[in-house]
Amino acid sequence: MIRFSPRQDIRHKSDTFAKTAIEMMSSVLDKVDFSYVQGLIILSLYQLSHFNGYKAWLYSTIAVRMVCELGLYKEKLFDESPGTIISVDQWTTYEYERRAFWMTSMMDTYGGACTGTPMSLYIEDYNLLLPTDLDIIETSDDFYQETFDGSRLIHYHVIRDPFTQKAENIQVWPLDPRLPENQAKREQIGIESFISKANAILGMVVRTINRQLHSQDTLCYYRQGSDYYRHDKTLDAWPSDLPFNLRDTPANAEKFKEMSPIKLTQYFVV
């Protein structure tokens, strides 16, 4: 938004913070810290908004190494026993860590797209849950999360204070996504999961394009079974995999009109 703002005072405000952050880069390289990952993601976005693809790629690459060092590519929730009850704070911590990984992956994708260079993360190598809406625990008693490849599905049940109805704990149950009765559960997966999945698909496409930039095989784009063929099928399937409440229908369009501008932006992206 800053990039396209006609107000010069707004556009220059980000420069002040970015300058301070860049001056702190030497200390960032001295140790691995979760807050540094978040800062590097913001700096990458800042550089992209200023048409500096190289620096965006550079900062996102440092973030990639940090998320790997911190183990954020591993889904910690899979270590919990079925039926485990975790606090809302613990669930929120897990979710922030997931978001950091997926945002780093997104910046890695954008960096590869801007520079045409190889990407650092291969999404197919990580079996991490897609992020969900943080406020979902306030609006739903039951919600779900799945992995990028759909091989793992988690059911959350929110335990609330009987008097205030405030969320206190969350019970975690793994489900088998192959069972027909669990297919409908995808209707209750948050919108951010589908946005992150779209970015992950984009990353697969960008990596394939960058790999084939100097290929002499002019038929690789059309050969059945090629990476391009598989990505084309994946892109075609993505809209049909969306829950009905996120699809492009007249009824949903009317519902979206009543949303706040911030929330509506997410639906516009989808």
Short mmCIF file of C-alpha atoms in Angstrom, two decimals:
data_model
loop_
_atom_site.label_atom_id
_atom_site.label_comp_id
_atom_site.label_asym_id
_atom_site.label_seq_id
_atom_site.Cartn_x
_atom_site.Cartn_y
_atom_site.Cartn_z
CA MET A 1 0.00 0.00 0.00
CA ILE A 2 2.87 2.38 0.81
CA ARG A 3 4.36 1.76 -2.61
CA PHE A 4 1.25 3.06 -4.40
CA SER A 5 0.31 5.81 -1.96
CA PRO A 6 0.21 9.31 -3.50
CA ARG A 7 1.14 10.79 -0.11
CA GLN A 8 4.88 11.31 0.04
CA ASP A 9 4.85 11.69 3.84
CA ILE A 10 3.48 8.16 4.22
CA ARG A 11 5.93 6.72 1.71
CA HIS A 12 8.91 8.25 3.50
CA LYS A 13 7.87 7.10 6.98
CA SER A 14 8.78 3.52 6.14
CA ASP A 15 12.23 4.67 5.02
CA THR A 16 13.06 5.87 8.54
CA PHE A 17 12.28 2.51 10.13
CA ALA A 18 13.96 0.59 7.32
CA LYS A 19 17.16 2.60 7.71
CA THR A 20 17.31 1.80 11.42
CA ALA A 21 16.61 -1.88 10.77
CA ILE A 22 19.33 -2.08 8.12
CA GLU A 23 21.82 -0.50 10.52
CA MET A 24 21.07 -3.35 12.94
CA MET A 25 21.83 -6.07 10.38
CA SER A 26 25.30 -6.81 11.78
CA SER A 27 23.81 -7.84 15.13
CA VAL A 28 21.15 -9.91 13.36
CA LEU A 29 23.87 -12.07 11.84
CA ASP A 30 25.42 -12.79 15.24
CA LYS A 31 22.63 -15.05 16.51
CA VAL A 32 19.39 -16.74 15.51
CA ASP A 33 16.23 -15.24 16.94
CA PHE A 34 12.55 -15.51 16.05
CA SER A 35 12.08 -11.73 16.18
CA TYR A 36 14.90 -11.37 13.64
CA VAL A 37 13.01 -13.62 11.25
CA GLN A 38 9.97 -11.37 11.55
CA GLY A 39 12.11 -8.28 10.98
CA LEU A 40 13.78 -9.79 7.92
CA ILE A 41 10.39 -10.59 6.41
CA ILE A 42 9.29 -6.97 6.88
CA LEU A 43 12.56 -5.71 5.37
CA SER A 44 12.07 -8.02 2.40
CA LEU A 45 8.59 -6.61 1.84
CA TYR A 46 9.99 -3.09 2.14
CA GLN A 47 12.63 -3.78 -0.51
CA LEU A 48 10.04 -5.27 -2.84
CA SER A 49 7.88 -2.17 -2.44
CA HIS A 50 10.90 -0.12 -3.52
CA PHE A 51 11.56 -2.26 -6.62
CA ASN A 52 14.73 -3.76 -5.16
CA GLY A 53 14.36 -7.44 -5.92
CA TYR A 54 17.96 -8.31 -5.11
CA LYS A 55 17.86 -7.02 -1.54
CA ALA A 56 14.44 -8.57 -0.98
CA TRP A 57 15.89 -11.90 -2.11
CA LEU A 58 18.97 -11.39 0.09
CA TYR A 59 16.99 -10.70 3.27
CA SER A 60 14.54 -13.51 2.60
CA THR A 61 17.44 -15.93 2.10
CA ILE A 62 18.84 -15.02 5.52
CA ALA A 63 15.36 -15.56 6.94
CA VAL A 64 15.25 -18.99 5.27
CA ARG A 65 18.43 -20.07 7.05
CA MET A 66 17.07 -18.77 10.36
CA VAL A 67 13.72 -20.57 10.12
CA CYS A 68 15.61 -23.77 9.37
CA GLU A 69 17.98 -23.22 12.30
CA LEU A 70 14.99 -22.55 14.58
CA GLY A 71 13.27 -25.70 13.33
CA LEU A 72 10.21 -23.80 12.13
CA TYR A 73 9.91 -26.13 9.15
CA LYS A 74 8.86 -28.90 11.56
CA GLU A 75 5.24 -29.06 12.69
CA LYS A 76 5.43 -29.16 16.49
CA LEU A 77 1.74 -29.95 16.83
CA PHE A 78 2.36 -33.38 15.30
CA ASP A 79 4.34 -34.25 18.44
CA GLU A 80 1.24 -33.78 20.60
CA SER A 81 -0.84 -36.83 21.52
CA PRO A 82 -4.42 -37.11 20.16
CA GLY A 83 -6.82 -35.33 22.48
CA THR A 84 -4.09 -33.20 24.02
CA ILE A 85 -5.30 -29.94 25.53
CA ILE A 86 -3.04 -26.95 24.96
CA SER A 87 -3.42 -23.38 26.14
CA VAL A 88 -4.51 -20.63 23.79
CA ASP A 89 -1.09 -19.03 24.30
CA GLN A 90 0.63 -22.24 23.20
CA TRP A 91 -1.58 -22.54 20.14
CA THR A 92 -0.88 -18.89 19.29
CA THR A 93 2.87 -19.51 19.57
CA TYR A 94 2.60 -22.45 17.19
CA GLU A 95 0.59 -20.30 14.80
CA TYR A 96 3.05 -17.40 14.83
CA GLU A 97 5.86 -19.82 14.06
CA ARG A 98 3.90 -21.30 11.16
CA ARG A 99 3.19 -17.84 9.81
CA ALA A 100 6.87 -16.96 9.98
CA PHE A 101 7.75 -20.04 7.94
CA TRP A 102 5.06 -19.50 5.32
CA MET A 103 5.84 -15.79 5.02
CA THR A 104 9.52 -16.65 4.58
CA SER A 105 8.52 -19.13 1.91
CA MET A 106 6.43 -16.46 0.20
CA MET A 107 9.33 -14.00 0.21
CA ASP A 108 11.61 -16.72 -1.12
CA THR A 109 9.14 -17.18 -3.97
CA TYR A 110 8.93 -13.47 -4.71
CA GLY A 111 12.72 -13.20 -4.59
CA GLY A 112 13.05 -16.02 -7.10
CA ALA A 113 10.41 -14.43 -9.32
CA CYS A 114 12.14 -11.02 -9.22
CA THR A 115 15.68 -12.24 -9.82
CA GLY A 116 15.23 -15.44 -11.82
CA THR A 117 17.58 -17.20 -9.42
CA PRO A 118 17.12 -20.59 -7.70
CA MET A 119 14.91 -20.59 -4.64
CA SER A 120 15.99 -21.84 -1.23
CA LEU A 121 12.87 -23.64 0.00
CA TYR A 122 11.21 -26.66 -1.57
CA ILE A 123 7.69 -26.77 -0.19
CA GLU A 124 7.32 -30.43 -1.08
CA ASP A 125 10.00 -31.18 1.55
CA TYR A 126 8.03 -29.73 4.47
CA ASN A 127 4.89 -31.23 5.97
CA LEU A 128 3.81 -28.16 7.90
CA LEU A 129 0.25 -27.08 8.64
CA LEU A 130 -0.95 -24.11 6.63
CA PRO A 131 -1.63 -21.00 8.74
CA THR A 132 -5.14 -20.05 9.78
CA ASP A 133 -6.94 -16.92 10.98
CA LEU A 134 -5.82 -15.91 14.46
CA ASP A 135 -9.28 -14.66 15.40
CA ILE A 136 -10.92 -17.96 14.51
CA ILE A 137 -10.84 -19.04 18.16
CA GLU A 138 -13.14 -16.12 18.96
CA THR A 139 -15.68 -16.94 16.28
CA SER A 140 -15.70 -20.75 16.14
CA ASP A 141 -15.83 -23.54 18.69
CA ASP A 142 -14.42 -26.01 16.16
CA PHE A 143 -12.02 -25.36 13.30
CA TYR A 144 -9.50 -27.24 11.19
CA GLN A 145 -6.05 -27.00 9.64
CA GLU A 146 -4.41 -29.09 6.95
CA THR A 147 -0.99 -29.48 5.39
CA PHE A 148 -0.12 -28.19 1.93
CA ASP A 149 -0.45 -31.62 0.36
CA GLY A 150 -3.65 -32.39 2.29
CA SER A 151 -2.14 -35.50 3.90
CA ARG A 152 -2.71 -34.29 7.47
CA LEU A 153 -5.85 -32.73 8.94
CA ILE A 154 -6.18 -31.37 12.47
CA HIS A 155 -9.42 -30.73 14.34
CA TYR A 156 -9.38 -28.11 17.10
CA HIS A 157 -12.08 -27.82 19.74
CA VAL A 158 -12.07 -24.56 21.69
CA ILE A 159 -12.70 -24.86 25.43
CA ARG A 160 -14.23 -21.68 26.81
CA ASP A 161 -14.79 -20.17 30.22
CA PRO A 162 -18.42 -21.05 31.07
CA PHE A 163 -19.15 -17.53 32.28
CA THR A 164 -17.18 -15.21 30.00
CA GLN A 165 -17.06 -17.53 26.96
CA LYS A 166 -13.45 -16.50 26.51
CA ALA A 167 -11.25 -19.13 24.87
CA GLU A 168 -8.97 -20.70 27.48
CA ASN A 169 -7.71 -23.97 26.02
CA ILE A 170 -7.83 -25.91 22.78
CA GLN A 171 -8.16 -29.66 22.36
CA VAL A 172 -6.31 -31.16 19.41
CA TRP A 173 -7.49 -34.16 17.40
CA PRO A 174 -5.80 -35.50 14.23
CA LEU A 175 -8.21 -36.71 11.55
CA ASP A 176 -7.80 -38.92 8.51
CA PRO A 177 -8.40 -36.61 5.52
CA ARG A 178 -9.08 -39.60 3.27
CA LEU A 179 -12.34 -40.45 5.02
CA PRO A 180 -15.43 -39.05 3.24
CA GLU A 181 -16.89 -37.66 6.47
CA ASN A 182 -13.77 -35.55 6.95
CA GLN A 183 -13.83 -34.03 3.48
CA ALA A 184 -16.55 -31.60 4.53
CA LYS A 185 -14.34 -30.34 7.36
CA ARG A 186 -12.35 -28.36 4.79
CA GLU A 187 -15.27 -25.93 4.71
CA GLN A 188 -14.12 -24.78 8.15
CA ILE A 189 -10.49 -24.11 7.25
CA GLY A 190 -9.50 -20.45 7.50
CA ILE A 191 -8.99 -18.29 4.43
CA GLU A 192 -5.32 -17.68 5.21
CA SER A 193 -4.63 -21.36 4.60
CA PHE A 194 -5.83 -21.06 1.03
CA ILE A 195 -3.87 -17.85 0.43
CA SER A 196 -0.70 -19.55 1.67
CA LYS A 197 -1.44 -22.58 -0.48
CA ALA A 198 -1.77 -20.33 -3.54
CA ASN A 199 1.61 -18.76 -2.73
CA ALA A 200 3.14 -22.22 -2.36
CA ILE A 201 1.80 -23.23 -5.77
CA LEU A 202 3.25 -20.02 -7.19
CA GLY A 203 6.60 -21.02 -5.68
CA MET A 204 6.49 -24.36 -7.47
CA VAL A 205 5.75 -22.62 -10.76
CA VAL A 206 8.50 -20.01 -10.28
CA ARG A 207 11.08 -22.66 -9.42
CA THR A 208 10.22 -24.64 -12.55
CA ILE A 209 10.35 -21.56 -14.78
CA ASN A 210 13.71 -20.46 -13.35
CA ARG A 211 15.08 -23.95 -13.84
CA GLN A 212 14.03 -24.00 -17.50
CA LEU A 213 15.11 -20.45 -18.38
CA HIS A 214 18.10 -21.63 -20.39
CA SER A 215 16.74 -24.99 -21.46
CA GLN A 216 17.09 -25.98 -25.09
CA ASP A 217 14.09 -28.27 -24.79
CA THR A 218 11.39 -26.12 -26.38
CA LEU A 219 8.78 -28.86 -25.98
CA CYS A 220 9.14 -29.11 -22.20
CA TYR A 221 6.15 -26.81 -21.74
CA TYR A 222 3.79 -29.13 -23.58
CA ARG A 223 5.00 -32.62 -22.71
CA GLN A 224 2.45 -34.62 -20.72
CA GLY A 225 3.76 -35.45 -17.28
CA SER A 226 6.25 -32.56 -17.24
CA ASP A 227 6.48 -30.13 -14.33
CA TYR A 228 4.55 -27.58 -16.39
CA TYR A 229 1.84 -30.11 -17.05
CA ARG A 230 1.54 -30.94 -13.34
CA HIS A 231 1.50 -27.28 -12.31
CA ASP A 232 -1.17 -26.54 -14.90
CA LYS A 233 -3.36 -29.26 -13.40
CA THR A 234 -2.68 -27.97 -9.89
CA LEU A 235 -3.66 -24.43 -10.86
CA ASP A 236 -6.85 -25.66 -12.52
CA ALA A 237 -7.76 -27.65 -9.41
CA TRP A 238 -7.11 -24.87 -6.91
CA PRO A 239 -10.38 -22.89 -7.43
CA SER A 240 -12.49 -26.04 -7.30
CA ASP A 241 -10.80 -27.06 -4.04
CA LEU A 242 -11.92 -23.85 -2.34
CA PRO A 243 -14.73 -24.19 0.21
CA PHE A 244 -18.08 -22.99 -1.08
CA ASN A 245 -17.96 -19.96 1.21
CA LEU A 246 -14.83 -18.72 -0.61
CA ARG A 247 -15.86 -19.36 -4.19
CA ASP A 248 -16.76 -16.68 -6.70
CA THR A 249 -20.55 -16.76 -6.47
CA PRO A 250 -23.19 -13.98 -6.40
CA ALA A 251 -24.21 -14.98 -2.87
CA ASN A 252 -20.64 -14.73 -1.60
CA ALA A 253 -20.17 -11.41 -3.39
CA GLU A 254 -23.08 -9.95 -1.44
CA LYS A 255 -21.68 -11.32 1.81
CA PHE A 256 -18.25 -9.85 1.12
CA LYS A 257 -19.74 -6.36 0.69
CA GLU A 258 -20.63 -6.34 4.38
CA MET A 259 -17.09 -7.12 5.54
CA SER A 260 -14.56 -4.67 6.89
CA PRO A 261 -12.05 -3.40 4.29
CA ILE A 262 -9.17 -5.25 5.97
CA LYS A 263 -10.96 -8.59 5.98
CA LEU A 264 -12.32 -8.03 2.49
CA THR A 265 -8.78 -7.66 1.15
CA GLN A 266 -8.09 -11.29 2.01
CA TYR A 267 -11.14 -12.47 0.09
CA PHE A 268 -10.19 -10.26 -2.84
CA VAL A 269 -6.79 -11.99 -2.97
CA VAL A 270 -8.46 -15.41 -3.09
#
